[in-house]
Tab-separated table of C-alpha atoms and ligand atoms in Angstrom:
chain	number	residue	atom	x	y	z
A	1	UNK	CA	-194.537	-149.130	-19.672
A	2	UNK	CA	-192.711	-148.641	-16.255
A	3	UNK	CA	-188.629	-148.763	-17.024
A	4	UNK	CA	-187.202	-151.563	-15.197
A	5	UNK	CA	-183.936	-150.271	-13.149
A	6	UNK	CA	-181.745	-152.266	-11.219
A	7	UNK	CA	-179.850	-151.738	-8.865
A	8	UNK	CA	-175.769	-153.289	-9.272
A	9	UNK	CA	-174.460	-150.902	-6.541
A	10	UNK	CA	-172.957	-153.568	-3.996
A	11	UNK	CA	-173.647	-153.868	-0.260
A	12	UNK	CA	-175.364	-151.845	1.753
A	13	UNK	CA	-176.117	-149.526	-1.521
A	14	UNK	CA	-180.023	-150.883	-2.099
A	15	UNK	CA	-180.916	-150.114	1.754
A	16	UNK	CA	-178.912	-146.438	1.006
A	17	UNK	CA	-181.095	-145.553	-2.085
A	18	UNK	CA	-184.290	-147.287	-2.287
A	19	UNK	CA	-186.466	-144.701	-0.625
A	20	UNK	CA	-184.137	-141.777	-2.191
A	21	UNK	CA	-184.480	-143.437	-5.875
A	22	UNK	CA	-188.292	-144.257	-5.542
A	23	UNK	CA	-189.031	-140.736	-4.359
A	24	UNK	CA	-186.659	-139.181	-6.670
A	25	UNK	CA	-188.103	-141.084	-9.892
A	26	UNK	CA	-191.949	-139.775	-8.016
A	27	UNK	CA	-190.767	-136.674	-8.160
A	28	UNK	CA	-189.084	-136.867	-11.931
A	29	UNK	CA	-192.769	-138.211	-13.118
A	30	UNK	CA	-190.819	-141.612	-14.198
A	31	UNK	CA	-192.449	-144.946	-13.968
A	32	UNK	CA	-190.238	-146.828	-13.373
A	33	UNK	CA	-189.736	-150.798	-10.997
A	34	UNK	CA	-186.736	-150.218	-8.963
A	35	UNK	CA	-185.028	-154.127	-8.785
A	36	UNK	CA	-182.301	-155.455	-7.087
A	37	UNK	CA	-182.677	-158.974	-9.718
A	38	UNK	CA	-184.141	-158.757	-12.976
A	39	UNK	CA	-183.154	-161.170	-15.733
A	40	UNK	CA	-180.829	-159.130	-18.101
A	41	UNK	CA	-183.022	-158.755	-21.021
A	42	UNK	CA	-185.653	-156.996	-19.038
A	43	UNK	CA	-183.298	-154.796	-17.654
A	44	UNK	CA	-183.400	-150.615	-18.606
A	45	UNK	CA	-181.067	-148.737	-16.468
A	46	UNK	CA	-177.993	-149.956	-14.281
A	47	UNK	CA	-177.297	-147.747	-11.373
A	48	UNK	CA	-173.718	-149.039	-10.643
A	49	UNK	CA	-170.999	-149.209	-7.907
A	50	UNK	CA	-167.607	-150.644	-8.678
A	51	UNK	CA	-168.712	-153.085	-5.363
A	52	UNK	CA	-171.183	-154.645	-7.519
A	53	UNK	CA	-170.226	-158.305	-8.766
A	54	UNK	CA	-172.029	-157.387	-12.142
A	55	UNK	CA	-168.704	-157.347	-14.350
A	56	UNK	CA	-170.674	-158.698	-17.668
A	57	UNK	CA	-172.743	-155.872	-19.614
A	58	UNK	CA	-173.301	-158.062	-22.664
A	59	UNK	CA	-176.865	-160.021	-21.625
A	60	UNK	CA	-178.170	-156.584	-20.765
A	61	UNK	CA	-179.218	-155.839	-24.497
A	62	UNK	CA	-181.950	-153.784	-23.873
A	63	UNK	CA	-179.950	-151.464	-21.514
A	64	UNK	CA	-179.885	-147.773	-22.625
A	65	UNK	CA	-177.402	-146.857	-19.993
A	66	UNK	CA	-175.186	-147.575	-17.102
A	67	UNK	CA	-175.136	-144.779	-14.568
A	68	UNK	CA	-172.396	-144.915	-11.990
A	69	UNK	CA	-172.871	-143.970	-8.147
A	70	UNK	CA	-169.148	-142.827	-8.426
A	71	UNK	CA	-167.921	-139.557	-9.908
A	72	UNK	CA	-164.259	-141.561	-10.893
A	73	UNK	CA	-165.150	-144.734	-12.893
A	74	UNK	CA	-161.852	-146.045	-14.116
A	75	UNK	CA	-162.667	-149.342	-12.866
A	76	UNK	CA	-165.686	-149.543	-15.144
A	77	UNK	CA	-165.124	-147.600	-18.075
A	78	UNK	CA	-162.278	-150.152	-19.865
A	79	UNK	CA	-164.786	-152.952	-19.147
A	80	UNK	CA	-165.189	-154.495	-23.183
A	81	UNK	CA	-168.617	-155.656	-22.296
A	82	UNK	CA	-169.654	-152.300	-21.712
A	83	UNK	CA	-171.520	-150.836	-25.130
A	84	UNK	CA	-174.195	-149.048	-23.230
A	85	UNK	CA	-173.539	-145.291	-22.565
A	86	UNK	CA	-171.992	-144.613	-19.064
A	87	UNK	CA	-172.863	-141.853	-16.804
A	88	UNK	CA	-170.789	-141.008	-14.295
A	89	UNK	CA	-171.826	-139.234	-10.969
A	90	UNK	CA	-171.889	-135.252	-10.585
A	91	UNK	CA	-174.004	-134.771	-7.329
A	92	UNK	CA	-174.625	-131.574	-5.909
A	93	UNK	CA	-173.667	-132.692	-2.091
A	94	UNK	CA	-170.503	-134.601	-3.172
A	95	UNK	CA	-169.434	-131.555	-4.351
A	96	UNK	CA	-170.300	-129.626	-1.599
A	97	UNK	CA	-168.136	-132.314	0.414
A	98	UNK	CA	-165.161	-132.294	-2.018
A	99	UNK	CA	-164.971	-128.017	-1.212
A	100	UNK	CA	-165.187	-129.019	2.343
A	101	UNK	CA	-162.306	-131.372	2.190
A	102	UNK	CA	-160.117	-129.357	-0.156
A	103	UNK	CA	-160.315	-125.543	1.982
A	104	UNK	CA	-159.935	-127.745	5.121
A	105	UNK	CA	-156.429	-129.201	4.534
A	106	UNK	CA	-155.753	-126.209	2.207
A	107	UNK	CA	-156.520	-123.806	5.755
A	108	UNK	CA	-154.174	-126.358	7.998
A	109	UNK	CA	-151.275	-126.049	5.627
A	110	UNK	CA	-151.903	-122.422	5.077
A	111	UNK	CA	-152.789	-121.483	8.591
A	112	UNK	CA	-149.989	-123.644	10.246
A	113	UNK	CA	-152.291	-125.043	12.327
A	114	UNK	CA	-150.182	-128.226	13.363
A	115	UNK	CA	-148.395	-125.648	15.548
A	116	UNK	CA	-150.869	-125.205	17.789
A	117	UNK	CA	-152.811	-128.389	17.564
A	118	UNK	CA	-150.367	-131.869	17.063
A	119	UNK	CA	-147.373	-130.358	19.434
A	120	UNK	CA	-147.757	-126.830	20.884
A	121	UNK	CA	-145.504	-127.009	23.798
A	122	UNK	CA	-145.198	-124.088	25.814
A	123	UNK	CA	-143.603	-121.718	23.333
A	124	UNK	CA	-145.179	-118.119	22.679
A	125	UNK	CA	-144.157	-117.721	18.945
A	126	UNK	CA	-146.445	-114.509	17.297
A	127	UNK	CA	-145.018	-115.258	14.399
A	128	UNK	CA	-148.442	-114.644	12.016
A	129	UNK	CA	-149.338	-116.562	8.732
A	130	UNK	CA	-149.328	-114.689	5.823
A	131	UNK	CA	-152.744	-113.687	4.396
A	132	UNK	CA	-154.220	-116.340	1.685
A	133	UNK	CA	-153.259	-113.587	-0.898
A	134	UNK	CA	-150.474	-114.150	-0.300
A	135	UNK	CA	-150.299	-118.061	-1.665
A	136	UNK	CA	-150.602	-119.562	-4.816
A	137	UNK	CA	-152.881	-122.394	-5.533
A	138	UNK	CA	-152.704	-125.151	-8.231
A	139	UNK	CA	-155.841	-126.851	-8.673
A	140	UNK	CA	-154.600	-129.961	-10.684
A	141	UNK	CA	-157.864	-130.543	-12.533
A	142	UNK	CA	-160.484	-128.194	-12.946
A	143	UNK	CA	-163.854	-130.229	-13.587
A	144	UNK	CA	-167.040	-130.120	-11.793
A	145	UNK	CA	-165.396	-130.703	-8.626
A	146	UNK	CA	-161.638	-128.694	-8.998
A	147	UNK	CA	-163.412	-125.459	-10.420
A	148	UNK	CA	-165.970	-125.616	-7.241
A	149	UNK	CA	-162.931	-126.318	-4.717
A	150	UNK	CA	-160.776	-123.543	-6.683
A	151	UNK	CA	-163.508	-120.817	-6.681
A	152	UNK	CA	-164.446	-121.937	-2.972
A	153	UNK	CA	-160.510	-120.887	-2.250
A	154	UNK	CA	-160.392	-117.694	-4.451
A	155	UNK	CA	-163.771	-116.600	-2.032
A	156	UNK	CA	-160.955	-117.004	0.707
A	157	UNK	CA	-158.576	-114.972	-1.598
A	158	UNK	CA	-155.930	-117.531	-2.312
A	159	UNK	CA	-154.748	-116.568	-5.802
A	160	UNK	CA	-155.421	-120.170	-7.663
A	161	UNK	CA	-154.827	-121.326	-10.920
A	162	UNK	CA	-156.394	-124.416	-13.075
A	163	UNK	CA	-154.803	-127.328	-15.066
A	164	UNK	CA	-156.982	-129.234	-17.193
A	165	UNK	CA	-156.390	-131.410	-20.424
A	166	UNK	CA	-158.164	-129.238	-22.677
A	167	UNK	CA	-158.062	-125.416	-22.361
A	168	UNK	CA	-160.400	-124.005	-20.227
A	169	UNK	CA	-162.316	-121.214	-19.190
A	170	UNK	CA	-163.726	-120.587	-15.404
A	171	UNK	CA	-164.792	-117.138	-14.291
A	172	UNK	CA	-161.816	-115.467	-12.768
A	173	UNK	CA	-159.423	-118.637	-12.425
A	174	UNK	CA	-156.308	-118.596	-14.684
A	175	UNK	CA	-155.978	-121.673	-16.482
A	176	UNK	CA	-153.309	-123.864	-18.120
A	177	UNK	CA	-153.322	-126.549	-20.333
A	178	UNK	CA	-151.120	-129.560	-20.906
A	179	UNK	CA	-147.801	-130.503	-20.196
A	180	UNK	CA	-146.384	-127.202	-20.658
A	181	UNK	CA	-148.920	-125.586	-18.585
A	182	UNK	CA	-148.523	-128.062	-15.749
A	183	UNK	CA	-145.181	-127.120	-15.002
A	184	UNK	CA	-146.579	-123.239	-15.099
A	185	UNK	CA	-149.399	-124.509	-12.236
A	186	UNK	CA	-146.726	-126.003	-10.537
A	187	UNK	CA	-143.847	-123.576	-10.410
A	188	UNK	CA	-145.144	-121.045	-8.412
A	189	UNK	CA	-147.659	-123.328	-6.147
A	190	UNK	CA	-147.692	-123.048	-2.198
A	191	UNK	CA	-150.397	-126.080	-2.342
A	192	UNK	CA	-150.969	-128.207	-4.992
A	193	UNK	CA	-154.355	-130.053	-5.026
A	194	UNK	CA	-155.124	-132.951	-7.425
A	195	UNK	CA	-158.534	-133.590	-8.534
A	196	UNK	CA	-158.102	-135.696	-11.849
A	197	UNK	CA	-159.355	-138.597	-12.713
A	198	UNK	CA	-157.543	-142.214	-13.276
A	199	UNK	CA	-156.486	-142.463	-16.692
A	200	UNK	CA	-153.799	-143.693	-18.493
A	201	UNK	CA	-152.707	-140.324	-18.914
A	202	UNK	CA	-152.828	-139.249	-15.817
A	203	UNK	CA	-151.460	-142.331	-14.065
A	204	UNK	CA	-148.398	-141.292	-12.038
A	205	UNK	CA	-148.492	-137.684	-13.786
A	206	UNK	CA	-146.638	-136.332	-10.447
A	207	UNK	CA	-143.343	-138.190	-10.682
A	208	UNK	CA	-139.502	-137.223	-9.905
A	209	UNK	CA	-139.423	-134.960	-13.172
A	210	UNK	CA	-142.701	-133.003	-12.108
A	211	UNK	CA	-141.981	-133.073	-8.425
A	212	UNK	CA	-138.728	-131.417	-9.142
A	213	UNK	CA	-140.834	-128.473	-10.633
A	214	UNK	CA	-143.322	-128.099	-7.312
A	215	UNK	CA	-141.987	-124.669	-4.936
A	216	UNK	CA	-139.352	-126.311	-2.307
A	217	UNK	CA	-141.959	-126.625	0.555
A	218	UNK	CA	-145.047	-127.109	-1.645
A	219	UNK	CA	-147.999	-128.803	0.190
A	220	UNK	CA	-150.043	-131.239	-2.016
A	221	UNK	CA	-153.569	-132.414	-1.644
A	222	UNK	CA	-154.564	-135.642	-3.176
A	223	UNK	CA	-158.221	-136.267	-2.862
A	224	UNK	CA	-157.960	-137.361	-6.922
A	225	UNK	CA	-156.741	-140.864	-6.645
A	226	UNK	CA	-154.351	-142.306	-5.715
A	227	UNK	CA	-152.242	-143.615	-8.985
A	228	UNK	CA	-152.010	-139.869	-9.639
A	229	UNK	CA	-148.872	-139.732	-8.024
A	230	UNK	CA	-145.895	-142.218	-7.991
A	231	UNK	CA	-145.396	-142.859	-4.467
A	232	UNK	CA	-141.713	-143.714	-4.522
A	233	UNK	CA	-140.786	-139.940	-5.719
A	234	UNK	CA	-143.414	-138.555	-3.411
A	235	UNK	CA	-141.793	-140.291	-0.372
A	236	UNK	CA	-138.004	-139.072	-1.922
A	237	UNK	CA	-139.246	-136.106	-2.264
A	238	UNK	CA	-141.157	-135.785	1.420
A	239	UNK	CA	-137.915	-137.246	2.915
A	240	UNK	CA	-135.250	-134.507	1.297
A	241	UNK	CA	-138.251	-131.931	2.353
A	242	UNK	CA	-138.592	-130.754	-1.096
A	243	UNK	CA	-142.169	-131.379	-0.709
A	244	UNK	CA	-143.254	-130.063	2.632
A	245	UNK	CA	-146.534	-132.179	3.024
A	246	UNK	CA	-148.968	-134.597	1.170
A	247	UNK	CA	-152.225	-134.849	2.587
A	248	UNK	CA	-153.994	-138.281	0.990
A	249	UNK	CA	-157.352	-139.681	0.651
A	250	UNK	CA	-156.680	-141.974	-2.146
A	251	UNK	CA	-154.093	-144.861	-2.597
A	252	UNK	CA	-153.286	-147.576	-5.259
A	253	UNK	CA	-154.507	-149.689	-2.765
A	254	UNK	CA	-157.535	-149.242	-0.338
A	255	UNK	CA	-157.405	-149.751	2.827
A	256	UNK	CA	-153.635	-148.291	2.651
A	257	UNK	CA	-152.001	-151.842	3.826
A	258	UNK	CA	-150.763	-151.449	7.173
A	259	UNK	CA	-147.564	-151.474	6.581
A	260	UNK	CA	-147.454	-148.827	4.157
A	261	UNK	CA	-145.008	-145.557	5.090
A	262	UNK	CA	-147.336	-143.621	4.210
A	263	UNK	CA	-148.774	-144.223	7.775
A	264	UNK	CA	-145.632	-143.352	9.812
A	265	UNK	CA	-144.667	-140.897	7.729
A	266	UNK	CA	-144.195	-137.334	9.511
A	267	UNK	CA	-144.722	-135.349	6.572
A	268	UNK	CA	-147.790	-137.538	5.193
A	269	UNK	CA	-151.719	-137.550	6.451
A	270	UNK	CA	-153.676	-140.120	5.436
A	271	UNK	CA	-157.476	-140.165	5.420
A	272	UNK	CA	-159.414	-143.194	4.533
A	273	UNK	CA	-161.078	-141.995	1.149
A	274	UNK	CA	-163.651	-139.829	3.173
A	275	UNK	CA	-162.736	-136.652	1.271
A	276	UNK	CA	-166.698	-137.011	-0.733
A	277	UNK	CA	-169.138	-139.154	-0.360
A	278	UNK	CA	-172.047	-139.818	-2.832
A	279	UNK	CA	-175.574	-138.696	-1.013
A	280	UNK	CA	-178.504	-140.479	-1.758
A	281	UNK	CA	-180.709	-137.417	-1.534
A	282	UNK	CA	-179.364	-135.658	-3.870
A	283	UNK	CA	-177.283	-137.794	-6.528
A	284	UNK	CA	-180.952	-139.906	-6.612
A	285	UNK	CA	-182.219	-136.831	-8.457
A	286	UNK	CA	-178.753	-136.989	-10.986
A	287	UNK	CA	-180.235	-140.686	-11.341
A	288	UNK	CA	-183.770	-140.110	-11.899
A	289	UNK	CA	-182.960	-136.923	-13.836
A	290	UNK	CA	-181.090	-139.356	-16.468
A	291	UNK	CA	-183.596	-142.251	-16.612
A	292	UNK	CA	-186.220	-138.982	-17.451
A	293	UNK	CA	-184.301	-138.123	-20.009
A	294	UNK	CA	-183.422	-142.022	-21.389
A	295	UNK	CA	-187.390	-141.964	-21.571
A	296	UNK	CA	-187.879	-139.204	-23.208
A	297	UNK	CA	-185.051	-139.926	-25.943
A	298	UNK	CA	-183.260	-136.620	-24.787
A	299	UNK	CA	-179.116	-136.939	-24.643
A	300	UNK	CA	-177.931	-137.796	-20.839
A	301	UNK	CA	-175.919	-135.615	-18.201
A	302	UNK	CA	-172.284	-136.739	-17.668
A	303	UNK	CA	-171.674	-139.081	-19.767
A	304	UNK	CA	-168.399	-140.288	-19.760
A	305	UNK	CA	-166.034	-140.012	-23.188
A	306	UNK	CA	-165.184	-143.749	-23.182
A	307	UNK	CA	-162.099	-142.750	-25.535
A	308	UNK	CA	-160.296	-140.764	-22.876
A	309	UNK	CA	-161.307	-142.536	-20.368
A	310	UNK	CA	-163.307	-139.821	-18.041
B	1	NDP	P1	-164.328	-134.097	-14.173
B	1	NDP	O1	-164.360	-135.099	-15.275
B	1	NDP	O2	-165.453	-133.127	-14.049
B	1	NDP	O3	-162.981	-133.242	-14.249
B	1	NDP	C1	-161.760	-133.852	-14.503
B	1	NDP	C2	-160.714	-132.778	-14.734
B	1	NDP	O4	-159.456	-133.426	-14.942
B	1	NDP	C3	-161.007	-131.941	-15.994
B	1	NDP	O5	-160.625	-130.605	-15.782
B	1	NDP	C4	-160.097	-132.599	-17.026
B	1	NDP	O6	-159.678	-131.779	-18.094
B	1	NDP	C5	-158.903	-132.940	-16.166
B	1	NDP	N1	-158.065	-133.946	-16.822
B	1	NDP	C6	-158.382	-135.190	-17.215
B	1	NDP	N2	-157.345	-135.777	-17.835
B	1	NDP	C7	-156.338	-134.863	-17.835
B	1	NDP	C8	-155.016	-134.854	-18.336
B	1	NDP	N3	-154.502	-135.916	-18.977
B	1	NDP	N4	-154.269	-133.740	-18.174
B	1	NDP	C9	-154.783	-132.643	-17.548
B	1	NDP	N5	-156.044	-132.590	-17.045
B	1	NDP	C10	-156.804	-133.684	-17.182
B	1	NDP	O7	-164.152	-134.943	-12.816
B	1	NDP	P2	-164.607	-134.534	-11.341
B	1	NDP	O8	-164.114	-133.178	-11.058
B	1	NDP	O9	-166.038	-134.816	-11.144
B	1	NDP	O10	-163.806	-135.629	-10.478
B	1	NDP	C11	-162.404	-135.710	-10.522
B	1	NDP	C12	-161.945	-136.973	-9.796
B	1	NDP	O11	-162.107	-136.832	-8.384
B	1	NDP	C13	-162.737	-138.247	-10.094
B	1	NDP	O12	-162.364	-138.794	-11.341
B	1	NDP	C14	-162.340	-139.128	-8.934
B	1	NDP	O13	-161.153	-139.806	-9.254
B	1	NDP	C15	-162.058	-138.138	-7.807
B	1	NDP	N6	-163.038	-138.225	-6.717
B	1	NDP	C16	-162.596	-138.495	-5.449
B	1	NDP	C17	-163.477	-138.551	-4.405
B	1	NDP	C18	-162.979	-138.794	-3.024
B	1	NDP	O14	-163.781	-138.960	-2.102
B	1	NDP	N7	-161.690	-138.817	-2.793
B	1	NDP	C19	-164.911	-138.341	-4.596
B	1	NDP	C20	-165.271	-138.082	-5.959
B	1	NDP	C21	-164.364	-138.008	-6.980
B	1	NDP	P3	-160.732	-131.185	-19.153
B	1	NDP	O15	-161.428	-130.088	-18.378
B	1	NDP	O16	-159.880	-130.687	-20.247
B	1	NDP	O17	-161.648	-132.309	-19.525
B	2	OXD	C1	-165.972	-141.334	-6.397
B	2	OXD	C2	-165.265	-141.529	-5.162
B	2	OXD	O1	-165.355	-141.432	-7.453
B	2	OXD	O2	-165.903	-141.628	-4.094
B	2	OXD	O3	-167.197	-141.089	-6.375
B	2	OXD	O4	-164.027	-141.580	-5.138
């Protein structure tokens, strides 16, 4: 019998993945009727988007798991209705995007590109960077997207180093571990990039104590979200130029309100939560890839640990 899947992915979302989905399940050798309305206890699969208005899990008994369109799903996984297994997203071209992102602001800071580009002036400076060698990255979380983004930047030869929750392992990265080992990423960091997800944890994790440990100068990269950091110490810290830059794609809020200093601020460059996007090419695959397995009783890829919350 063909799995029914619907489709709770908010605006815009069923146009976006129809055709990817439908080929992608093809392709998988699932049958399976792709719904945007179903009643809930016909219902298989969810493929979710925190957009979506569906907020109550319970009438979807037969379920056998939620899989999220979004690689961070704090604003799912505390939901108490929630008993089926959650997947969150790991796609292939997000990733790709994420490395993008993270080598592009890491290559203004390191370059000193805002030199040349924002205000140039007339003035012949030679004055050269130093080689990427020659600076120490932290990547603040070292999943499937900080280990890409930190081995992307050791292939450019910055010297980079890991933080994660548990100890790690990633082929020719040094990693730390925990609080004691965040203050070791952070000591001897040029640019500091922060690709964790929103826990309770890791809410607000760079404060005043931790951004007194950060290199004076240090350049931070926040394409992790944006409770990560606690923006009143960032902006102290910004404004005494102890931290020479932040470079943001995720706020508390989104859209950043207008009146937010983050805006104005000349040490501070916003962009609007563009740093990687899902692709329906290739995270329709992730999808189908999971609803093969739910078939076939097999265990599913990414699913999240509700328990710590990622
Ligand atoms: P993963 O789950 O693969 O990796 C998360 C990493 O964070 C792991 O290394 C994990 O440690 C670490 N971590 C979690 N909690 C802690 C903690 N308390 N202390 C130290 N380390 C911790 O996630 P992804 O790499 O796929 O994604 C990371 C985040 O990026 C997402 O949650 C989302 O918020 C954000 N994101 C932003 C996008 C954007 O466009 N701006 C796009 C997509 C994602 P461990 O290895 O021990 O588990
Ligand atoms: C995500 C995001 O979590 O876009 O997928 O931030």
């Amino acid at each position: 019998m063909a799995a029914t899947v619907l489709m709770a992915a908010g605006p815009g979302n069923w146009e976006r993945y129809n055709a990817p989905l439908r080929a992608a399940l093809a392709e998988a050798g699932v049958a399976a009727d792709l719904v945007q309305e179903a009643a809930p206890e016909a219902v298989d699969y969810i493929v979710y988007a925190p957009s979506a208005p569906l907020q109550n899990f319970t009438p979807y008994s037969r379920c056998k798991a939620v899989l999220s369109l979004w690689a961070g799903v704090e604003r799912i996984v505390g939901n108490a209705t929630l008993t089926q297994p959650l997947c969150r997203m790991v796609d292939p071209a997000l990733t790709e995007g994420m490395v993008e992102w993270v080598t592009g602001h890491a290559l203004r800071h390191h370059l000193g590109l805002d030199r040349y580009i924002v205000n140039p002036g007339k003035v012949w400076d030679p004055a050269c960077p130093p080689l990427a060698r020659e600076r120490q990255v932290a990547m603040l979380g070292i999943g499937a997207l900080g280990a890409a983004a930190a081995r992307a930047l050791q292939a450019l030869n910055f010297r980079v180093c890991g933080w994660s929750r548990s100890p790690r392992e990633v082929q020719g990265i040094p990693c730390h571990h925990g609080q004691d080992g965040l203050r070791a990423a952070l000591e001897g960091a040029d640019i500091i990039v922060t690709l964790l997800p929103k826990t309770p944890e890791t809410e607000n994790f760079l404060n005043a104590e931790t951004l007194g440990w950060c290199k004076p100068g240090a350049v931070i990269l926040n394409p992790g979200r944006g409770a990560l950091i606690d923006d009143v110490a960032l902006l102290a810290a910004l404004d005494a130029g102890r931290i020479g830059h932040a470079t943001l794609d995720v706020f508390r809020v989104e859209p950043l309100p207008q009146d937010h200093p983050y805006w104005t601020h000349p040490r501070v460059t916003v962009t609007p939560h563009i740093a990687a996007d899902t692709r329906p090419a290739t995270s329709a695959r992730v999808i189908a890839e999971n609803i093969r397995r739910g078939q076939a009783g097999e265990p599913f890829l990414h699913q999240v640990d509700r328990a710590r919350g990622y």
